[in-house]
Short mmCIF file of C-alpha atoms and ligand atoms in Angstrom, two decimals:
data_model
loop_
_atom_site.label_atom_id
_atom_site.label_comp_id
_atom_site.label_asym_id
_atom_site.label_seq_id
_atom_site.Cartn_x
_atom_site.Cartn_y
_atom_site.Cartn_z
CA UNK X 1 0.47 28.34 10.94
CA UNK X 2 4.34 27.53 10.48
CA UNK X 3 5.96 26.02 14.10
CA UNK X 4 9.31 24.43 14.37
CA UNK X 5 7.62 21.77 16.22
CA UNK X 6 7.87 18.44 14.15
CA UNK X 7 3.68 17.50 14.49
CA UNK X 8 2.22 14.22 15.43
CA UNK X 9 1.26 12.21 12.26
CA UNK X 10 -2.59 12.39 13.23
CA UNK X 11 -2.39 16.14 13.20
CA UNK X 12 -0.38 16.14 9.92
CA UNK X 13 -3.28 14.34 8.63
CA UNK X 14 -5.70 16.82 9.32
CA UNK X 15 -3.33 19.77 8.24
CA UNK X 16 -1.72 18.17 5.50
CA UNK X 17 -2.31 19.77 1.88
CA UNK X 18 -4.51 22.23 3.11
CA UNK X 19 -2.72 25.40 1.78
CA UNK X 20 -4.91 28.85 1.77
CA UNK X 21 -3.88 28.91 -2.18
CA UNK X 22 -5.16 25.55 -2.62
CA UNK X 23 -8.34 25.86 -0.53
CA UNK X 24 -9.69 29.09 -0.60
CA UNK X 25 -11.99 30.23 1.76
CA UNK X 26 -13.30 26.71 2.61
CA UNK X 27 -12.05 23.74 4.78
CA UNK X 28 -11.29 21.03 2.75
CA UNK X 29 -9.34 21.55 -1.01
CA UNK X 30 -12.43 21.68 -3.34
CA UNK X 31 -12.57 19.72 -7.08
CA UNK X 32 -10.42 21.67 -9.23
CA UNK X 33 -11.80 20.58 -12.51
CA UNK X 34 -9.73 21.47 -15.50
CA UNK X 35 -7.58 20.79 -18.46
CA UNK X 36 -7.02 24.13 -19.42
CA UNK X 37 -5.37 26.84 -17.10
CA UNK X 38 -5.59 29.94 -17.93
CA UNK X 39 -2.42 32.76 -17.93
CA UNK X 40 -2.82 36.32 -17.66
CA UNK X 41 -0.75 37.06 -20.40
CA UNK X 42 2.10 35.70 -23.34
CA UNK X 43 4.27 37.01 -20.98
CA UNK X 44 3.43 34.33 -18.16
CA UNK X 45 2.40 31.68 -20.17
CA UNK X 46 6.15 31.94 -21.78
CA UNK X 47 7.16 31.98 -18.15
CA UNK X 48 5.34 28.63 -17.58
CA UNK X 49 3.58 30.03 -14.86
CA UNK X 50 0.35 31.78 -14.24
CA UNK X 51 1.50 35.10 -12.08
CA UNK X 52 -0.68 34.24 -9.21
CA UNK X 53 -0.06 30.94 -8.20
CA UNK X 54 3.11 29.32 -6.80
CA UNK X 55 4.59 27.99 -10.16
CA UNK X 56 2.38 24.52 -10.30
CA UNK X 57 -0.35 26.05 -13.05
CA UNK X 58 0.24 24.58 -15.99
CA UNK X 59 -1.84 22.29 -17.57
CA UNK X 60 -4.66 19.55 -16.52
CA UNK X 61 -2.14 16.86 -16.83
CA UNK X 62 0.15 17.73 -14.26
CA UNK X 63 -2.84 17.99 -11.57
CA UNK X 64 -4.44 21.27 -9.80
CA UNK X 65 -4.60 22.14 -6.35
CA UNK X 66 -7.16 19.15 -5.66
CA UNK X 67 -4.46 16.72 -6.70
CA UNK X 68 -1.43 18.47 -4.99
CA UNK X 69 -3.36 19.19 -1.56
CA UNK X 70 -3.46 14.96 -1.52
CA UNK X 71 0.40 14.63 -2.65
CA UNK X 72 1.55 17.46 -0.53
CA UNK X 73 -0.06 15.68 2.68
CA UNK X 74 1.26 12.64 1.73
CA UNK X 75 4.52 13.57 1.39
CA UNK X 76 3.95 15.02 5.02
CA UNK X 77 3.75 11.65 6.38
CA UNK X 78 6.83 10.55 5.83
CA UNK X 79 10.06 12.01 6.84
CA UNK X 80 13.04 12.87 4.29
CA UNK X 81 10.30 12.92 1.63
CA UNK X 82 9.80 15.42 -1.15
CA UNK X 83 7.27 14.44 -2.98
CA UNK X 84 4.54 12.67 -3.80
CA UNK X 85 2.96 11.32 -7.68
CA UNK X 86 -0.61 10.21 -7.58
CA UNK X 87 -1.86 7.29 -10.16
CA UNK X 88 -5.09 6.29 -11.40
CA UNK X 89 -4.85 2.56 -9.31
CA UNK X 90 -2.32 1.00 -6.60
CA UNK X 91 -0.79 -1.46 -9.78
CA UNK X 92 -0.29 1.89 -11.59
CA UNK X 93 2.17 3.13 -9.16
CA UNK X 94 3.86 -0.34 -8.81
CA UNK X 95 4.90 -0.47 -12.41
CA UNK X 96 5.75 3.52 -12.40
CA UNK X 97 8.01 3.68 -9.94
CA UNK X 98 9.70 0.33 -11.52
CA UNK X 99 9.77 2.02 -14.70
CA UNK X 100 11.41 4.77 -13.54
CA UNK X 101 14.57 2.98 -12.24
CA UNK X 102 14.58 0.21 -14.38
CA UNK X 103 16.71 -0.15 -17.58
CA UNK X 104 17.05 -3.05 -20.26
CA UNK X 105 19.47 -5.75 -18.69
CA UNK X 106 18.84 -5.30 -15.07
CA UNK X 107 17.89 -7.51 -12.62
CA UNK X 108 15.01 -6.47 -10.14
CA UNK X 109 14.45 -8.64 -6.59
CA UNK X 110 11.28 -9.14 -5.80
CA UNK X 111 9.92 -11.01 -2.96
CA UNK X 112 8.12 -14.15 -3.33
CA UNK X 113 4.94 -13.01 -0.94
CA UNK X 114 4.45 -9.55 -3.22
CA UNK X 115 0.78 -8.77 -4.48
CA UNK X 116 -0.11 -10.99 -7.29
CA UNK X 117 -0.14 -7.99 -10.16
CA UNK X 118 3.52 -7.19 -9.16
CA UNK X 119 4.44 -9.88 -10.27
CA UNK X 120 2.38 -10.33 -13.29
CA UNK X 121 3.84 -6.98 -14.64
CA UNK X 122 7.59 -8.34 -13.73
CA UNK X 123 7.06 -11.34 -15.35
CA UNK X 124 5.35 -9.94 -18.47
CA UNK X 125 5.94 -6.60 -19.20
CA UNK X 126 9.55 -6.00 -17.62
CA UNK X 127 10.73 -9.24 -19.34
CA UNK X 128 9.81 -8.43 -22.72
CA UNK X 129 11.84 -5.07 -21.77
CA UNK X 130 15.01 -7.10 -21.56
CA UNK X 131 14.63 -7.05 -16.87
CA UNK X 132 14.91 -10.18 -15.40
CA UNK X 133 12.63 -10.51 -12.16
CA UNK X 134 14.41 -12.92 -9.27
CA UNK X 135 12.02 -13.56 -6.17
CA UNK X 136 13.48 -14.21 -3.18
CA UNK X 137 12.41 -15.46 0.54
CA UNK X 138 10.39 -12.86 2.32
CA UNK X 139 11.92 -13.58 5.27
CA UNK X 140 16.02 -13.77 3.89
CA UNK X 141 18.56 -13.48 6.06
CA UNK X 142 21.70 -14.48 3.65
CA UNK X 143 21.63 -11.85 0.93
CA UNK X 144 24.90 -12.48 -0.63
CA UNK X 145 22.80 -15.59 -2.50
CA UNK X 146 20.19 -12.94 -4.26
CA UNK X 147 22.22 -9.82 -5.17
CA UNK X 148 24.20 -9.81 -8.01
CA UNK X 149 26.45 -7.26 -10.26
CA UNK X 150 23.16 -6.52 -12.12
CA UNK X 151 21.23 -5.90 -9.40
CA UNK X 152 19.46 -2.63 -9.83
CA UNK X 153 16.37 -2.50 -7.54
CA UNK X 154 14.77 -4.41 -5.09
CA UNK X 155 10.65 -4.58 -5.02
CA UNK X 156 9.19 -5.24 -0.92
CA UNK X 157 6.30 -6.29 0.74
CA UNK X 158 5.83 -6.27 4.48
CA UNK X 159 3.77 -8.13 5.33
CA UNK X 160 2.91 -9.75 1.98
CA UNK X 161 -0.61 -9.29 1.65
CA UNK X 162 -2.19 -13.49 1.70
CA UNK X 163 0.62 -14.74 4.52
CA UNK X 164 1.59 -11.81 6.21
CA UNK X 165 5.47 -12.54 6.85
CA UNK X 166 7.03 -9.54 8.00
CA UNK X 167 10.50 -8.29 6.18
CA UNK X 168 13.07 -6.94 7.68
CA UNK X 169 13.09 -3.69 5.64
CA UNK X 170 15.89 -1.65 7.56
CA UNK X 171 18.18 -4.61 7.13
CA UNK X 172 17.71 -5.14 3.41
CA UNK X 173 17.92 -1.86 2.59
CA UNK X 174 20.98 -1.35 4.64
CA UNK X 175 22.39 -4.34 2.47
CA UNK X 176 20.97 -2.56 -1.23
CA UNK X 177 22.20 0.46 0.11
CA UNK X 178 25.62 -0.82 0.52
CA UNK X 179 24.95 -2.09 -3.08
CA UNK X 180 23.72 0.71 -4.73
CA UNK X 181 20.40 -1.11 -5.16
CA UNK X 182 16.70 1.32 -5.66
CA UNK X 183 14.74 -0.11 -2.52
CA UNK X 184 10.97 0.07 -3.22
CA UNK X 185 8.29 -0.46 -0.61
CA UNK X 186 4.42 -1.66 -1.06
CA UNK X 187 3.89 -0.20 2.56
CA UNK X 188 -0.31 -0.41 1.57
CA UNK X 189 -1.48 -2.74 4.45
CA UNK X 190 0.45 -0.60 7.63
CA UNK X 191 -0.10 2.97 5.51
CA UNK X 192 2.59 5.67 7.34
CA UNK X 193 0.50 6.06 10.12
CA UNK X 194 1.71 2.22 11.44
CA UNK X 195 5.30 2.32 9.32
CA UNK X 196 7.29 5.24 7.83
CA UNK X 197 8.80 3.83 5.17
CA UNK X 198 11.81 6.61 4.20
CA UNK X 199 13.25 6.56 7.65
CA UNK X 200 13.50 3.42 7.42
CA UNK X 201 16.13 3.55 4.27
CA UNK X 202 13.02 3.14 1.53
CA UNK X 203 14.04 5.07 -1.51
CA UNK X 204 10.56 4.81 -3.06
CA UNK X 205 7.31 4.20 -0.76
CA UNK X 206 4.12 2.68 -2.68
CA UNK X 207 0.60 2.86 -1.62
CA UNK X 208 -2.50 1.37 -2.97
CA UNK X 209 -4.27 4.42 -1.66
CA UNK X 210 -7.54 2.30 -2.79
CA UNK X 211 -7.63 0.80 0.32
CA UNK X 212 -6.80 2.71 3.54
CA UNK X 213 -6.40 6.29 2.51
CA UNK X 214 -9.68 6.43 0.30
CA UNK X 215 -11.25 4.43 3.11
CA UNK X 216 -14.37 3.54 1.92
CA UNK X 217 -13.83 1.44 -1.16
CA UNK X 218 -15.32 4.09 -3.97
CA UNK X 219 -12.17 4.98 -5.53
CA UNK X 220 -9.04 3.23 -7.70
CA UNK X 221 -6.01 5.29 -6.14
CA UNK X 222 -1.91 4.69 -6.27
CA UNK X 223 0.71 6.86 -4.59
CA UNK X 224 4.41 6.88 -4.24
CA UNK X 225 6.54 8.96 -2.24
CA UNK X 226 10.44 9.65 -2.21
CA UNK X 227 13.46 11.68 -1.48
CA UNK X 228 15.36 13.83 -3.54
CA UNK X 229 17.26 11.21 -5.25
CA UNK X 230 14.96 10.12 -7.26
CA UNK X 231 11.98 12.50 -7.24
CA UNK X 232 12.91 14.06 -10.80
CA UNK X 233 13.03 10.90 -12.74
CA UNK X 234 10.01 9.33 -10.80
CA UNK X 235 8.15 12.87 -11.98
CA UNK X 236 9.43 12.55 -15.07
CA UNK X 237 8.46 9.08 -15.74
CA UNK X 238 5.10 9.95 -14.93
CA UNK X 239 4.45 12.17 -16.97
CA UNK X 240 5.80 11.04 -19.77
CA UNK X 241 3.58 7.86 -19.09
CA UNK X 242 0.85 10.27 -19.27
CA UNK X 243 -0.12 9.27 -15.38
CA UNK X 244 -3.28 11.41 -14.44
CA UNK X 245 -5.57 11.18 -11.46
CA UNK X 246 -9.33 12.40 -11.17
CA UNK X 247 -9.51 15.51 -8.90
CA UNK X 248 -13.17 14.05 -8.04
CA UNK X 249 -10.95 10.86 -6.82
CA UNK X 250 -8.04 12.97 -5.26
CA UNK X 251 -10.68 14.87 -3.29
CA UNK X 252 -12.47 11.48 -1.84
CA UNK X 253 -8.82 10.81 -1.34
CA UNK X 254 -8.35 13.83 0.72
CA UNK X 255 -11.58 13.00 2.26
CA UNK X 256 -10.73 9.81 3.44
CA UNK X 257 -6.71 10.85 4.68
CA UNK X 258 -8.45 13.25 6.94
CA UNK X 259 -10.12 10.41 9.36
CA UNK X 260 -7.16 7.85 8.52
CA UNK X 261 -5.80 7.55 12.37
CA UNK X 262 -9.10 7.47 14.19
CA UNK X 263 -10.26 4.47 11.77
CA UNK X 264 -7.00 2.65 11.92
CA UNK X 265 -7.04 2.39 15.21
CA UNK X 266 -10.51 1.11 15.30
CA UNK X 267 -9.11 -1.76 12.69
CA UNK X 268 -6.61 -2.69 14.43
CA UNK X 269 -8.21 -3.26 17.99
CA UNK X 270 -11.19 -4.88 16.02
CA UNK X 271 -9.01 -7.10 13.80
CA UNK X 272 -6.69 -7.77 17.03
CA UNK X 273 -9.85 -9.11 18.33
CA UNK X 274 -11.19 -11.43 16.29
CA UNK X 275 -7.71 -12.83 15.93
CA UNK X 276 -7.11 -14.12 19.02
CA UNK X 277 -10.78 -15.28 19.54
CA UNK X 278 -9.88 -17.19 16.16
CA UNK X 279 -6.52 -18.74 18.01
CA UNK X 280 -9.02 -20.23 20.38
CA UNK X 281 -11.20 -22.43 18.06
CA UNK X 282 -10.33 -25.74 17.24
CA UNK X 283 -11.13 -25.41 13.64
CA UNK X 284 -8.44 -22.73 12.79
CA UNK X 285 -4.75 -24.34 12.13
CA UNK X 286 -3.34 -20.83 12.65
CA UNK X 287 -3.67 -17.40 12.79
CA UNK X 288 -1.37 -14.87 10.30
CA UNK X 289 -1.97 -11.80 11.64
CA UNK X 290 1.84 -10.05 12.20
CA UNK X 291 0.62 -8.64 15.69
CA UNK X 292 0.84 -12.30 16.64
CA UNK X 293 3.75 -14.27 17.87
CA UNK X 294 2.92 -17.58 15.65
CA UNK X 295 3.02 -14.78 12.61
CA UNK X 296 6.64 -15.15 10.72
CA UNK X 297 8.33 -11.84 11.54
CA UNK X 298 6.43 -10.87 14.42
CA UNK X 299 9.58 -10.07 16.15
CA UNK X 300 10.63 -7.72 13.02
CA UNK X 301 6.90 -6.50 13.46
CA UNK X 302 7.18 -5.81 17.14
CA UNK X 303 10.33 -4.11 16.31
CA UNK X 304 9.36 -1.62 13.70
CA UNK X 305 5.50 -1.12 13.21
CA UNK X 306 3.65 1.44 15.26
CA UNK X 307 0.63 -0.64 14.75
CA UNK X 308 -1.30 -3.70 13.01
CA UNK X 309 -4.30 -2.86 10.79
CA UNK X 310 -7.23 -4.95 9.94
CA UNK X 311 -6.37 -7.30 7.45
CA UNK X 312 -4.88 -10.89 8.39
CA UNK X 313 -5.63 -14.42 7.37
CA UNK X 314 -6.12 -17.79 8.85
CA UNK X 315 -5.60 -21.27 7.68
CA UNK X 316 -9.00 -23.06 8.39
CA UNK X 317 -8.23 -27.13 8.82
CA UNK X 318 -10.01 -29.15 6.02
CA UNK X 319 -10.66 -29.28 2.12
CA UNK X 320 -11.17 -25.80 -0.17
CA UNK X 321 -14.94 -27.12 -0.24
CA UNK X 322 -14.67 -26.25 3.16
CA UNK X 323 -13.33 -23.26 3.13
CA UNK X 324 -15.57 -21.66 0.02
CA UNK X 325 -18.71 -23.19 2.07
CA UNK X 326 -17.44 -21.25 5.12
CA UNK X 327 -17.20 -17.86 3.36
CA UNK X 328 -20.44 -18.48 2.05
CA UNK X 329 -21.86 -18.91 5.43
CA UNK X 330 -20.76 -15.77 6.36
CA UNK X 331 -23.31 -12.92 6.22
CA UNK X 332 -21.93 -9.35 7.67
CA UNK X 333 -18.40 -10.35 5.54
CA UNK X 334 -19.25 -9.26 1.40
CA UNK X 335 -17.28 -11.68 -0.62
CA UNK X 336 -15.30 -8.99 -2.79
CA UNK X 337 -11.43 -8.23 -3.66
CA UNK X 338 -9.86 -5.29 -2.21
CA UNK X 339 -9.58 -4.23 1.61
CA UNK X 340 -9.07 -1.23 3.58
CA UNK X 341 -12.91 0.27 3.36
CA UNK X 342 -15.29 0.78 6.23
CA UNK X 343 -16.87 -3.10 5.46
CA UNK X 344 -15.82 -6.72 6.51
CA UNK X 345 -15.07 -8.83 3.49
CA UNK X 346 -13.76 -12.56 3.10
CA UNK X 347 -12.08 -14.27 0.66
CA UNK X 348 -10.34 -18.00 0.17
CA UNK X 349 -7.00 -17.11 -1.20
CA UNK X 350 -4.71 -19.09 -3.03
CA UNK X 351 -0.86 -18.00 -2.28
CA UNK X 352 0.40 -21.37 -3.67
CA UNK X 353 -0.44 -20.02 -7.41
CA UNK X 354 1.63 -16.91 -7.02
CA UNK X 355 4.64 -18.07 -5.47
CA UNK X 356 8.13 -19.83 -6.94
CA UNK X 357 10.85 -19.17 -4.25
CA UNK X 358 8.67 -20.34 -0.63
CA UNK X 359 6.12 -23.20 -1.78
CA UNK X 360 3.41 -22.75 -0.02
CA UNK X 361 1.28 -26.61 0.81
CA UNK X 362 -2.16 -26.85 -1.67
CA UNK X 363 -3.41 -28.41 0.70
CA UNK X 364 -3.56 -25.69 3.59
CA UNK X 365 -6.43 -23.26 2.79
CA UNK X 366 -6.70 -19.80 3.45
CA UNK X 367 -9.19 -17.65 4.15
CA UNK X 368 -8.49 -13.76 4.47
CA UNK X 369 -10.48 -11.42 6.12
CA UNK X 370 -10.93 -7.88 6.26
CA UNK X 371 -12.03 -6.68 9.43
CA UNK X 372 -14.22 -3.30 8.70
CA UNK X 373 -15.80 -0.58 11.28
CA UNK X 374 -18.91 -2.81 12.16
CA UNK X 375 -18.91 -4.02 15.89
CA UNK X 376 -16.75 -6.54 16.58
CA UNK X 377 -18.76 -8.71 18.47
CA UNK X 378 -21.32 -8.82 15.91
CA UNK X 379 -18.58 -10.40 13.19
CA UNK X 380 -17.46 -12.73 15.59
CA UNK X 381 -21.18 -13.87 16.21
CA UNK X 382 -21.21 -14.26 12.12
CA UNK X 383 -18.18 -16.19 12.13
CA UNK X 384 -19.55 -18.27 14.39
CA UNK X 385 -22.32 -18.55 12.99
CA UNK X 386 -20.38 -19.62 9.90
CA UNK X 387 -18.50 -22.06 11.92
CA UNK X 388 -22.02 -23.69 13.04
CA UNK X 389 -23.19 -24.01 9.61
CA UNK X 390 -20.38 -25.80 8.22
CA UNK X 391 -19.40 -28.34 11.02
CA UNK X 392 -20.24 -31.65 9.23
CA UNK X 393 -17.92 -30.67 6.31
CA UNK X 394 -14.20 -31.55 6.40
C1 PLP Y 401 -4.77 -3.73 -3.92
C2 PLP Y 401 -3.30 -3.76 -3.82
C3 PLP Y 401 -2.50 -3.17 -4.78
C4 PLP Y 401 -3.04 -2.57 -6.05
O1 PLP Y 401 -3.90 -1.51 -5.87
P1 PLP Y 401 -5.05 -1.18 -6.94
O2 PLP Y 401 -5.46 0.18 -6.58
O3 PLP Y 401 -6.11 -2.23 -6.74
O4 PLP Y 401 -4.44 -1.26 -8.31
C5 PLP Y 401 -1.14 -3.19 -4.58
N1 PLP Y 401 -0.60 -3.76 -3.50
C6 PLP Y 401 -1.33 -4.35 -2.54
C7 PLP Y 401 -0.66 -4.97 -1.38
C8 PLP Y 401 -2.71 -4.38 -2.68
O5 PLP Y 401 -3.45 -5.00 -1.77
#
């Protein structure tokens, strides 16, 4: 099995985690139920091992094979990583890794477009913990204004998940770096397969593994990856938060991680699409999707994505009434948080309640849309459809 070949992330993602300890005689790793494992003896259980395994039997909290086949091949998908922890939802991970770098009196940046809940747990939690939470322009280019002496990490989005501006992470990380700032990464809308994160100069790499790795919106999943620096206190931080995932919801997990490339590729040439078709009607103000050129950072994009996947926004001209009657209109499109299943879903989203640093105009409405695995021709005949229906209205 072992070649000194580096492999091609789609084969890694078919490989990855399947050890013949972890699987057995079967394919895929099965459910590894348990709390209790079992040693052969005082001997081994003093040893903190059970003799036959590779040192990782200990106790239901810290996982079995079902939940270390997912970590292991997700720690193959990004280079310079050594490990993975897995978390019971996307938010859980976010205020993990935080935790584990964070310490009464710091200052964390955070920038203005990150997912809502980010922020929420900044601006609640961390602040009763004595960290002050700074947001700063997605797209900065002067960072001598935001970093200070008590600087300590530096939360990232790209693209922020409503507006899609695209950072540039290799640049602010070079500039943390030189600070001796903790870079963290909510890479969840390109996933490693479009953007390795660690490579890059991410110290910690965050997925909502909800959406694209579980694939078919069944299962509440977080991941976050890193190098050696700080793998032992983001390990340790978990488990002393007690963080503990499903193996029924690692194995979907798995599941899903298995047919990531072939169905991001089909988002992306779908969502890619209905983009540009969207460009051409005369009800659309623009398009935020950051394979576009009118998208802020597209050039950054261009520069450092592999890919696009197949969620993107668009401002549609006139009032929210319009917008909410639009959505309605729609019928293949469920109206439904989340993103990164198998089905089309729209939403009117409202970045101008969740920002402080970029303002973003009330008046400009925003509809996001998830572009699933249906044909595309048949959601652009709904959203047509939806246009149709809600002409009159302005
Ligand atoms: C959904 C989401 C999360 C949170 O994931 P959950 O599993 O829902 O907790 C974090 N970041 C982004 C960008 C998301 O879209």
């Amino acid at each position: 099995m072992s070649s000194e070949k580096p492999r091609k992330t789609a084969t890694q993602l078919v490989t990855g985690g399947r050890k013949k300890e972890f699987t057995g005689p079967v394919v895929n790793v099965p459910v590894w139920r348990a709390s209790t494992h079992l040693y052969d003896d005082v001997a081994s259980l003093e040893a903190g091992k059970k003799t036959n395994s590779d040192g990782r039997f200990f106790y239901g909290r810290r996982g079995s094979p079902t939940q270390w086949g997912l970590a292991d091949a997700l720690t193959g998908m990004e280079p310079g990583a050594v490990g993975t922890m897995l978390y019971p939802s996307g938010v859980a991970a976010i205020s993990c890794a935080l935790l584990s770098v964070l310490r009464p009196g710091d200052v964390l940046l955070m920038t203005d477009n990150a997912y809502d809940p980010s922020r929420s747990f900044a601006d609640g939690f961390l602040k009763r913990f004595g960290i002050e939470t700074r947001y700063f322009d997605p797209l900065i280019t002067d960072y001598d204004s935001v970093f200070c002496e008590r600087t300590r990490a530096i939360l990232l989005e790209a693209p922020g998940s409503l507006t899609f501006e695209v950072q540039d992470v290799p640049a602010i990380c070079g500039e943390a770096k030189k600070r001796g700032v903790v870079t963290l990464l909510d890479n969840t809308w390109a996933t490693p397969y479009f953007f390795t994160a660690l490579d890059k100069g991410v110290d910690m790499t965050i997925l909502a593994a909800t959406k694209y790795i579980v694939g078919h919106s069944d299962v509440m999943l977080g991941s976050v990856t890193t190098h050696e620096k700080y793998w032992t206190r983001l390990r340790q931080t978990a488990q002393q938060l007690g963080q503990v995932v499903s193996p029924d919801d690692a194995y979907l997990a798995s599941r899903g991680l298995r047919t990531l490339a072939v169905r991001m590729k089909a988002h992306e040439v779908s969502a890619l699409k209905i983009a540009r078709w969207l460009q051409t009607r005369s009800e659309v103000e623009t398009v935020l999707h950051p394979a576009l050129p009118e998208c802020p950072g597209h050039a950054i994009w261009a520069r450092d994505f592999t890919g696009s996947s197949g969620l993107f926004s668009f401002v549609l001209k006139g009032s929210k009434a319009k917008a909410a009657a639009f959505v309605d209109a729609l019928d293949l499109f469920g109206i439904g948080y989340s993103w990164g299943g198998f089905e089309s879903l729209a939403l009117p989203v409202h970045p101008e309640t969740c920002r402080s640093e970029v303002p973003w105009d009330t008046g400009r409405n925003i509809i996001r849309l998830q572009i699933g695995l249906e044909d595309s021709d048949d959601l652009i005949a709904d959203l047509e459809s939806a246009f149709g229906q809600t002409t009159g209205l302005d």
